[in-house]
Amino acid sequence: MRQTLRVSTIVLAALGLLPACTGSIGDGEADGRRGGDDPPVDAESLAPSGHRRLTRTEYERTLRDLVGDSVVDAAAIELAALPSDEVKNGFSTMNGDVGAAYVEGTFGVAGAVGARIAADTSLRSSLSPCLAAPAPTTDCIGELAKTFGRRAFRRPLTEAEVAAVIETYSAGLALTPEDGIQLAFVHMLSAPPFLYRLEVDGAETTEPEIFALTSFELATRLSYTIWGSGPDDALLDAAESGALDTQEGLEAQLARMAADPRARSHAGLFFREWLRLDKVATPQQSPEFLAGVDPNGLAALAAEETERFATHEAFDASGSVADLFSSQTAFVSSPALAALYGVAPGDGVELPPERAGLLGRVSMLLETGETTHPIRRGALVRRRLLCDAIEIPDPSQVPPDQIQPPPFDASKTARQRWTEQTSQGTCGSCHARINAIGFALEGFDTLGRVRTLEPILDMTGEVVNELPIDTNVEVDLGDGAPVSVSGPASLATALSESDTAALCMARQWLRYSEGRIDVVEDEPKLEALIESGAQAGGLFALLTALPKQPGFRFHRQAQ
């Protein structure tokens, strides 16, 4: 069937139905309009109207929910050719770029998926019983457009859209019935209502800049917020019946969806992107430094452990946001990781106190070399866990001798050398915020092993001295007066008690979920998220709190 895709492309182009040529993306017919609402929020705190392209992950998850894993797996080659999302402002959800490679890639995946379905009678029957016929009728294709198409477009298709699917099928049917079926699926899976999250048809409110989402737009926003995938039939039925128009109806669907495994998977992806778990350093230390630790796959294992820890706290342990910084629970699947932690492998094991929370995880501590880089560690915590805007300095504005790492000195620790290097000139203001956190974590080496002495290595990698490590610092977390910290354990405690850290967690979830940088008008929403997250079970509550906010039903007019 893949050999017919070129012919199919010609047919689609002739009909003017390729993705770039598809017609209106904002037809209001059958869209569940609601109107007359009095918006309870400031316009600037709302997502702008328009369209958000599905991320690479959202696209694949939506496809899998629509047609099943086996069908998508059969399109593995085409799926691999789809461009990865560039991470912007920390998250893939902020990248809405659409280029030729994306258009061609999604069209190729749609062709492979359509071919797989067309070639399998039982698969065709599972999607629509009448589709199992050797040559399905146009009435059958119309029914397919109304059922499968509703899931794909995340709303009922208009009469014109149903007719377009039938027309595409008929064009392919002139070749073979299989070509017709393939083209019908290519049409639906290449259309803007599938590839984009459209919020363009809402009704006017009493505020000229603010529009109420339609019931189906609301269902779509809810689904991608909680699942990172499209709405199922139950959610679409709730939208069509008007059940989502009430807060009670919305929260009933929210509770159902939050109990679905897809909610956990979606939260796991947030934790992975927030904590940069796909960027964990790959160990490249010498065998002598590794001392028997197997580095193969260690970065991936460490990242997986941290993701499992965070999702466990949210979904299993009734943890609060503070528990992300204080819990000693771990999921250690490999002997290498267990050796670094100093525990036996297992799920739900308890780590030593200095390993509490996120800061003591190997994923946060791994580095490629054998000498720690406290500045890099401090900057990571500042940016990701405290939402501090630490910018990379312009090299042209920094003296050359301050750009490079501090010079080797066998009589000084990394802390002493970095302090001398960064305390002078233009570097001082930023490093006053960065250094202390990194120094508090000097009790871990570049594999994340606990240490009390720092080996001083010369240019050949030979240990020429060992010096005691000082992890006592004063840290300003942004909550007022600086906090006295004596090492990783007390730093973890300080973060667990920090309002700034709690606010940052809420801020990062808002950014990830809404695909935008927050503004000052978002503060009431963020405060509501923090209040949810402060209670027992609060981490789960925070991750499911956005749909309960007053502004969730609205969007603002794009400028």
XYZ file of C-alpha atoms in Angstrom:
559
model
C 0.000 0.000 0.000
C 2.834 2.462 0.607
C 3.616 2.338 -3.101
C 0.233 3.999 -3.791
C 1.004 7.088 -1.718
C 2.526 8.966 -4.653
C -0.632 8.410 -6.687
C -2.656 9.408 -3.642
C -0.678 12.639 -3.361
C -1.470 13.525 -6.948
C -5.160 12.861 -6.350
C -5.205 14.956 -3.185
C -3.368 17.814 -4.871
C -5.831 17.781 -7.727
C -8.693 18.023 -5.246
C -6.977 20.835 -3.351
C -6.994 18.775 -0.159
C -3.352 18.645 0.871
C -2.684 19.997 4.385
C -1.350 23.341 3.190
C -4.384 23.754 0.926
C -7.138 22.592 3.252
C -9.924 25.126 3.610
C -11.280 27.040 6.580
C -10.038 25.975 9.984
C -12.633 27.957 11.843
C -16.053 26.847 10.580
C -18.415 27.367 13.485
C -21.059 24.876 12.388
C -21.607 22.029 14.894
C -19.033 23.500 17.254
C -21.123 23.667 20.433
C -21.196 27.440 20.755
C -21.916 29.063 24.095
C -22.256 32.765 24.629
C -23.116 35.600 26.943
C -20.616 34.622 29.634
C -19.201 37.270 31.939
C -15.459 36.490 32.093
C -14.122 36.571 35.671
C -10.474 37.122 34.730
C -8.101 39.607 33.116
C -7.629 39.115 29.372
C -3.839 39.024 29.652
C -4.024 35.912 31.847
C -5.744 33.958 29.064
C -4.184 32.009 26.233
C -4.511 33.860 22.911
C -6.990 32.638 20.328
C -5.766 30.897 17.217
C -4.128 27.525 16.836
C -1.422 25.541 18.583
C 0.287 22.858 16.582
C 0.348 19.507 18.310
C 3.783 18.795 19.686
C 5.633 15.761 18.401
C 4.586 13.827 21.512
C 0.978 15.055 21.435
C 0.754 14.099 17.773
C 1.956 10.546 18.371
C -0.159 10.053 21.485
C -3.253 11.317 19.687
C -2.599 8.966 16.779
C -2.136 5.993 19.095
C -5.382 6.749 20.899
C -7.173 6.994 17.555
C -5.904 3.944 15.661
C -3.983 1.825 18.176
C -0.351 1.042 18.847
C 0.055 -1.631 16.167
C -1.017 0.742 13.397
C 1.286 3.531 14.554
C 4.147 1.072 15.035
C 3.732 0.077 11.388
C 4.455 3.711 10.495
C 7.675 3.782 12.543
C 9.859 4.787 9.582
C 7.627 7.702 8.650
C 7.200 8.726 12.276
C 10.966 8.781 12.792
C 11.259 11.239 9.893
C 8.976 13.721 11.652
C 11.043 16.642 13.003
C 11.589 16.757 16.751
C 10.277 19.772 18.621
C 12.798 22.422 19.505
C 12.585 23.202 23.200
C 11.821 26.881 23.770
C 11.789 28.526 27.181
C 12.327 25.108 28.703
C 9.427 23.232 27.115
C 8.518 21.612 23.801
C 4.956 22.915 24.177
C 6.182 26.437 23.385
C 7.401 25.466 19.924
C 4.674 25.980 17.336
C 6.930 26.265 14.307
C 5.631 24.633 11.145
C 7.977 24.024 8.238
C 7.934 21.966 5.077
C 9.536 19.032 6.883
C 6.676 18.955 9.389
C 3.979 19.132 6.707
C 5.656 16.442 4.619
C 6.347 14.338 7.698
C 2.782 14.302 8.981
C 1.518 13.576 5.479
C 3.899 10.624 5.238
C 2.726 9.258 8.595
C -0.907 9.669 7.560
C -0.194 7.774 4.344
C 1.453 4.889 6.185
C -1.337 4.734 8.772
C -4.002 4.829 6.077
C -2.238 2.090 4.118
C -1.990 -0.137 7.190
C -5.701 0.262 7.925
C -6.756 -0.251 4.317
C -4.804 -3.511 4.062
C -6.389 -5.126 7.146
C -10.083 -6.017 6.968
C -10.397 -6.746 10.683
C -8.759 -3.433 11.510
C -11.104 -1.633 9.159
C -14.043 -3.336 10.843
C -12.865 -2.270 14.305
C -12.915 1.367 13.223
C -16.270 1.114 11.452
C -18.078 -2.213 10.765
C -19.201 -1.229 7.280
C -15.586 -0.506 6.341
C -14.919 -4.269 6.187
C -16.821 -4.529 2.896
C -14.616 -5.155 -0.170
C -15.658 -1.780 -1.586
C -17.321 0.358 1.109
C -20.148 2.608 -0.017
C -19.984 6.376 0.154
C -22.617 6.212 2.905
C -20.176 4.068 4.895
C -17.411 6.616 4.392
C -19.784 9.356 5.477
C -20.471 7.421 8.668
C -16.722 6.966 9.176
C -16.260 10.728 8.871
C -18.933 11.298 11.511
C -17.501 8.796 14.018
C -13.759 8.484 13.473
C -13.690 12.030 12.131
C -15.247 13.369 15.310
C -12.385 11.871 17.333
C -9.780 13.105 14.835
C -11.127 16.674 14.544
C -12.154 16.704 18.224
C -15.607 17.922 17.257
C -18.390 16.817 14.861
C -17.530 17.407 11.217
C -19.620 19.866 9.259
C -21.622 18.651 6.279
C -19.033 20.168 3.959
C -16.217 18.365 5.764
C -18.042 15.029 5.565
C -18.609 15.604 1.856
C -14.906 16.354 1.370
C -13.909 13.039 2.977
C -16.364 11.210 0.709
C -15.021 13.053 -2.333
C -11.462 12.084 -1.452
C -12.483 8.446 -0.982
C -14.257 8.423 -4.340
C -11.163 9.772 -6.082
C -9.084 6.947 -4.653
C -11.805 4.394 -5.340
C -11.247 5.037 -9.044
C -7.923 3.261 -8.521
C -8.792 0.566 -5.950
C -11.020 0.393 -2.855
C -7.870 0.198 -0.714
C -6.601 3.428 -2.259
C -9.915 5.073 -1.490
C -9.829 3.972 2.147
C -6.227 5.058 2.515
C -7.006 8.475 1.064
C -9.990 8.974 3.367
C -7.736 8.483 6.389
C -4.950 10.595 4.881
C -7.477 13.375 4.391
C -8.637 13.347 8.013
C -5.181 12.839 9.542
C -3.580 15.611 7.461
C -6.219 18.267 8.044
C -5.587 21.332 10.242
C -8.362 20.371 12.706
C -6.317 17.247 13.482
C -2.825 18.762 13.445
C -3.736 21.857 15.451
C -5.559 22.663 18.649
C -7.956 25.245 17.279
C -9.570 27.867 19.487
C -11.110 30.243 16.985
C -14.881 29.820 17.156
C -15.804 30.909 20.669
C -18.768 33.136 21.401
C -18.450 36.771 22.419
C -18.605 37.748 26.073
C -19.246 41.012 27.847
C -15.552 41.852 27.375
C -14.630 42.653 23.742
C -11.232 40.927 23.884
C -12.439 37.747 25.580
C -14.282 34.832 24.000
C -15.836 31.757 25.578
C -14.518 28.455 24.291
C -17.004 26.260 22.510
C -17.885 23.036 24.311
C -15.631 21.052 21.992
C -12.757 23.512 22.300
C -13.129 23.214 26.069
C -13.034 19.404 25.819
C -9.887 19.598 23.711
C -8.161 22.010 26.087
C -9.080 19.778 29.041
C -7.832 16.650 27.315
C -4.455 18.033 26.294
C -3.976 19.616 29.730
C -4.521 16.321 31.571
C -3.590 13.652 29.003
C -1.448 15.364 26.391
C -3.736 13.657 23.876
C -7.120 14.156 22.253
C -10.502 13.739 23.940
C -12.104 10.304 24.044
C -15.728 9.590 23.134
C -16.914 10.071 26.720
C -15.470 13.581 26.842
C -16.792 14.472 23.397
C -20.215 13.154 24.408
C -20.090 15.393 27.480
C -19.263 18.344 25.244
C -22.055 17.518 22.810
C -24.658 17.057 25.560
C -23.767 20.307 27.286
C -22.495 18.548 30.410
C -19.209 20.470 30.216
C -21.071 23.762 30.377
C -21.371 23.405 34.150
C -18.445 23.401 36.553
C -19.828 20.231 38.121
C -19.849 18.493 34.752
C -16.329 19.635 33.930
C -14.960 18.472 37.275
C -16.669 15.091 36.893
C -14.809 14.575 33.624
C -11.614 15.897 35.190
C -11.822 13.333 38.011
C -12.384 10.520 35.521
C -9.487 11.616 33.340
C -7.079 12.149 36.239
C -7.553 8.485 37.219
C -6.583 7.332 33.727
C -2.952 6.159 33.199
C -2.580 8.801 30.496
C -2.639 11.514 33.177
C 0.346 9.944 34.894
C 2.214 9.591 31.612
C 1.556 13.225 30.726
C 2.733 14.438 34.133
C 5.846 12.304 33.712
C 6.688 14.134 30.498
C 6.295 17.449 32.310
C 8.718 16.338 35.021
C 11.125 15.114 32.344
C 11.139 18.459 30.524
C 11.029 20.632 33.650
C 14.031 18.863 35.188
C 15.856 18.476 31.859
C 16.014 14.710 32.293
C 16.713 14.203 28.596
C 19.861 16.305 29.068
C 21.445 14.263 31.865
C 25.190 14.067 31.248
C 26.686 10.806 30.004
C 29.580 9.739 32.271
C 32.961 9.755 30.515
C 35.234 9.366 33.529
C 38.249 7.068 33.686
C 37.925 3.456 34.888
C 39.872 4.416 38.002
C 37.376 7.150 38.849
C 34.378 4.936 38.054
C 35.728 2.336 40.497
C 33.603 -0.463 39.106
C 30.476 1.582 38.365
C 29.044 0.630 34.961
C 28.441 3.911 33.081
C 26.510 2.298 30.210
C 22.983 3.651 30.183
C 23.507 5.307 33.562
C 22.163 8.685 32.433
C 18.922 7.129 31.158
C 18.520 5.029 34.305
C 19.057 8.065 36.520
C 16.546 10.106 34.510
C 13.970 7.327 34.699
C 14.422 7.053 38.472
C 13.805 10.770 38.951
C 10.713 10.735 36.737
C 9.334 7.723 38.622
C 10.029 9.426 41.941
C 8.179 12.599 40.935
C 5.162 10.790 39.474
C 5.033 8.527 42.533
C 4.846 11.540 44.821
C 2.042 13.008 42.704
C -0.063 9.931 41.989
C 0.720 7.336 44.671
C 2.085 8.965 47.811
C -0.341 11.884 48.237
C 2.739 14.072 48.285
C 2.854 17.838 48.426
C 5.136 20.096 46.427
C 7.412 20.178 49.478
C 7.803 16.391 49.253
C 9.525 16.782 45.894
C 12.370 18.373 47.855
C 12.227 16.309 51.045
C 11.115 12.745 50.276
C 13.768 10.022 50.481
C 11.779 7.462 48.456
C 13.501 6.119 45.338
C 12.973 3.589 42.545
C 16.367 2.070 41.902
C 16.219 -0.428 39.065
C 19.900 -1.092 38.389
C 22.877 -2.268 40.452
C 24.977 0.646 39.142
C 22.467 3.216 40.330
C 22.005 1.369 43.615
C 25.758 1.431 44.203
C 25.843 5.193 43.745
C 22.963 5.648 46.164
C 24.387 3.183 48.668
C 21.213 1.074 48.792
C 20.014 -2.279 47.478
C 18.092 -2.200 44.171
C 14.331 -2.023 44.522
C 11.169 0.047 44.252
C 10.241 2.367 47.083
C 13.604 2.115 48.836
C 14.600 4.819 51.313
C 17.662 6.894 50.515
C 19.980 8.452 53.115
C 18.995 11.943 54.382
C 21.564 13.721 52.194
C 19.713 12.265 49.180
C 16.370 13.859 50.072
C 14.216 15.119 47.230
C 15.272 16.126 43.761
C 18.651 17.584 44.702
C 20.094 14.256 45.839
C 19.146 12.377 42.679
C 21.965 11.148 40.484
C 20.217 12.681 37.465
C 20.745 16.157 38.932
C 24.411 15.541 39.739
C 25.962 13.564 36.864
C 28.744 15.286 34.926
C 31.043 14.080 32.164
C 34.384 14.867 33.783
C 35.977 14.118 37.131
C 36.016 17.657 38.555
C 32.707 19.090 39.728
C 31.266 22.242 38.200
C 29.386 23.925 41.070
C 28.384 26.864 38.877
C 26.542 24.617 36.448
C 24.749 22.866 39.312
C 23.808 26.138 40.960
C 22.502 27.624 37.716
C 20.338 24.551 37.077
C 18.679 24.862 40.477
C 18.234 28.611 40.069
C 16.661 28.345 36.627
C 14.537 25.221 36.922
C 13.615 24.996 40.622
C 13.513 28.692 41.559
C 12.558 30.204 38.164
C 15.408 32.684 38.469
C 16.283 34.375 35.173
C 19.986 33.564 34.984
C 21.219 34.689 31.588
C 24.359 33.473 29.850
C 26.721 36.476 29.843
C 27.716 38.157 26.608
C 31.367 37.099 26.084
C 32.186 40.500 24.633
C 31.204 42.135 27.927
C 33.249 39.840 30.188
C 37.031 40.021 30.666
C 38.666 37.050 28.878
C 40.220 35.679 32.063
C 36.754 35.462 33.683
C 35.159 33.427 30.889
C 37.364 30.380 31.366
C 37.204 27.998 34.358
C 39.522 29.023 37.192
C 43.179 28.004 36.827
C 44.473 24.834 38.460
C 45.782 25.183 41.995
C 46.545 22.019 43.945
C 46.208 23.866 47.233
C 42.629 25.054 46.668
C 39.221 23.387 46.407
C 36.848 24.028 43.524
C 34.856 26.285 45.846
C 37.883 28.432 46.620
C 38.964 28.674 42.996
C 35.480 29.523 41.699
C 34.953 32.093 44.442
C 38.135 33.915 43.443
C 37.211 33.684 39.762
C 33.651 35.002 40.021
C 33.611 37.461 42.912
C 35.135 40.332 40.949
C 33.936 42.621 38.165
C 30.803 42.048 36.126
C 30.403 38.418 37.203
C 29.742 39.080 40.858
C 26.040 39.950 40.807
C 24.876 36.776 39.074
C 27.316 34.478 40.807
C 26.240 35.778 44.191
C 22.954 33.973 43.464
C 24.426 30.913 41.756
C 27.538 29.930 43.665
C 26.162 29.192 47.117
C 23.736 26.538 45.853
C 26.461 24.842 43.840
C 28.836 24.915 46.807
C 26.198 23.299 49.045
C 26.143 20.379 46.595
C 29.915 19.877 46.609
C 29.327 16.928 48.928
C 28.612 14.932 45.739
C 31.187 14.032 43.100
C 30.497 13.983 39.350
C 28.852 10.556 39.577
C 26.644 11.745 42.407
C 28.557 9.809 45.050
C 28.720 11.238 48.554
C 32.138 12.583 49.518
C 33.795 14.597 52.285
C 37.161 15.079 50.566
C 37.753 16.617 47.151
C 40.463 14.941 45.067
C 42.534 17.583 43.272
C 43.472 16.343 39.807
C 46.320 17.679 37.697
C 46.219 18.004 33.915
C 47.045 14.300 33.486
C 44.194 13.200 35.730
C 46.455 12.194 38.576
C 45.305 12.895 42.138
C 47.867 15.274 43.623
C 46.011 16.333 46.751
C 42.829 15.799 48.766
C 41.153 18.683 50.543
C 38.202 18.783 52.953
C 34.971 20.062 51.443
C 33.088 23.001 52.933
C 29.349 22.918 52.135
C 28.290 25.612 54.620
C 26.697 28.561 52.829
C 24.164 31.357 53.125
C 21.537 30.959 50.401
C 19.030 33.574 49.274
C 16.081 31.602 47.880
C 14.015 34.719 47.249
C 11.846 34.366 50.361
C 13.371 37.231 52.329
C 16.378 36.763 54.573
C 19.118 34.342 53.450
C 19.015 30.828 54.886
C 21.975 29.116 56.543
C 22.627 25.788 54.823
C 25.167 23.153 55.840
C 24.960 20.815 52.852
C 22.578 18.884 50.581
C 20.168 17.747 53.312
C 19.615 21.198 54.795
C 19.431 22.758 51.319
C 16.672 20.262 50.486
C 14.858 21.249 53.682
C 15.174 24.937 52.821
C 13.714 24.342 49.358
C 10.853 22.277 50.789
C 9.934 25.265 52.978
C 10.464 27.889 50.278
C 7.496 29.801 48.887
C 9.648 30.714 45.891
C 10.257 27.056 45.055
C 6.542 26.267 45.382
C 5.660 29.228 43.157
C 8.232 28.083 40.610
C 6.709 24.608 40.442
C 3.302 26.149 39.745
C 4.812 28.557 37.221
C 6.563 25.769 35.332
C 3.352 23.697 35.153
C 1.447 26.720 33.818
C 4.108 27.326 31.169
C 4.137 23.697 30.112
C 0.348 23.350 30.024
C -0.489 26.603 28.263
C 2.578 26.779 26.035
C 3.427 30.366 26.946
C 5.451 32.463 29.353
C 3.396 33.679 32.291
C 2.661 37.365 32.837
C 1.894 39.422 35.926
C -1.845 38.938 35.353
C -1.324 35.211 35.948
C -0.461 35.745 39.616
C -3.987 34.946 40.939
C -3.969 31.722 38.949
C -0.526 30.825 40.237
C -1.564 31.553 43.813
C -4.519 29.184 43.374
C -2.180 26.482 42.091
C 0.167 26.989 45.039
C -2.719 26.767 47.490
C -3.729 23.465 45.898
C -0.178 22.146 46.049
C 0.447 23.007 49.692
C -1.938 20.410 51.110
C -1.491 16.652 51.557
C -2.006 15.194 48.115
C -1.313 18.685 46.876
C 1.068 17.766 44.100
C -1.684 15.804 42.361
C -4.127 18.610 43.138
C -1.782 21.163 41.586
C -1.402 19.109 38.413
C -5.188 18.935 38.044
C -6.046 22.452 39.246
C -5.787 24.446 36.019
C -9.137 23.268 34.574
C -10.841 24.418 37.784
C -9.623 27.995 37.377
C -12.169 30.616 36.225
C -10.230 31.485 33.074
C -10.016 27.930 31.752
C -13.228 28.375 29.733
C -12.027 31.476 27.900
C -9.429 32.722 25.449
C -8.429 36.207 24.424
C -8.359 37.650 20.951
C -4.920 37.364 19.382
C -3.204 40.678 18.676
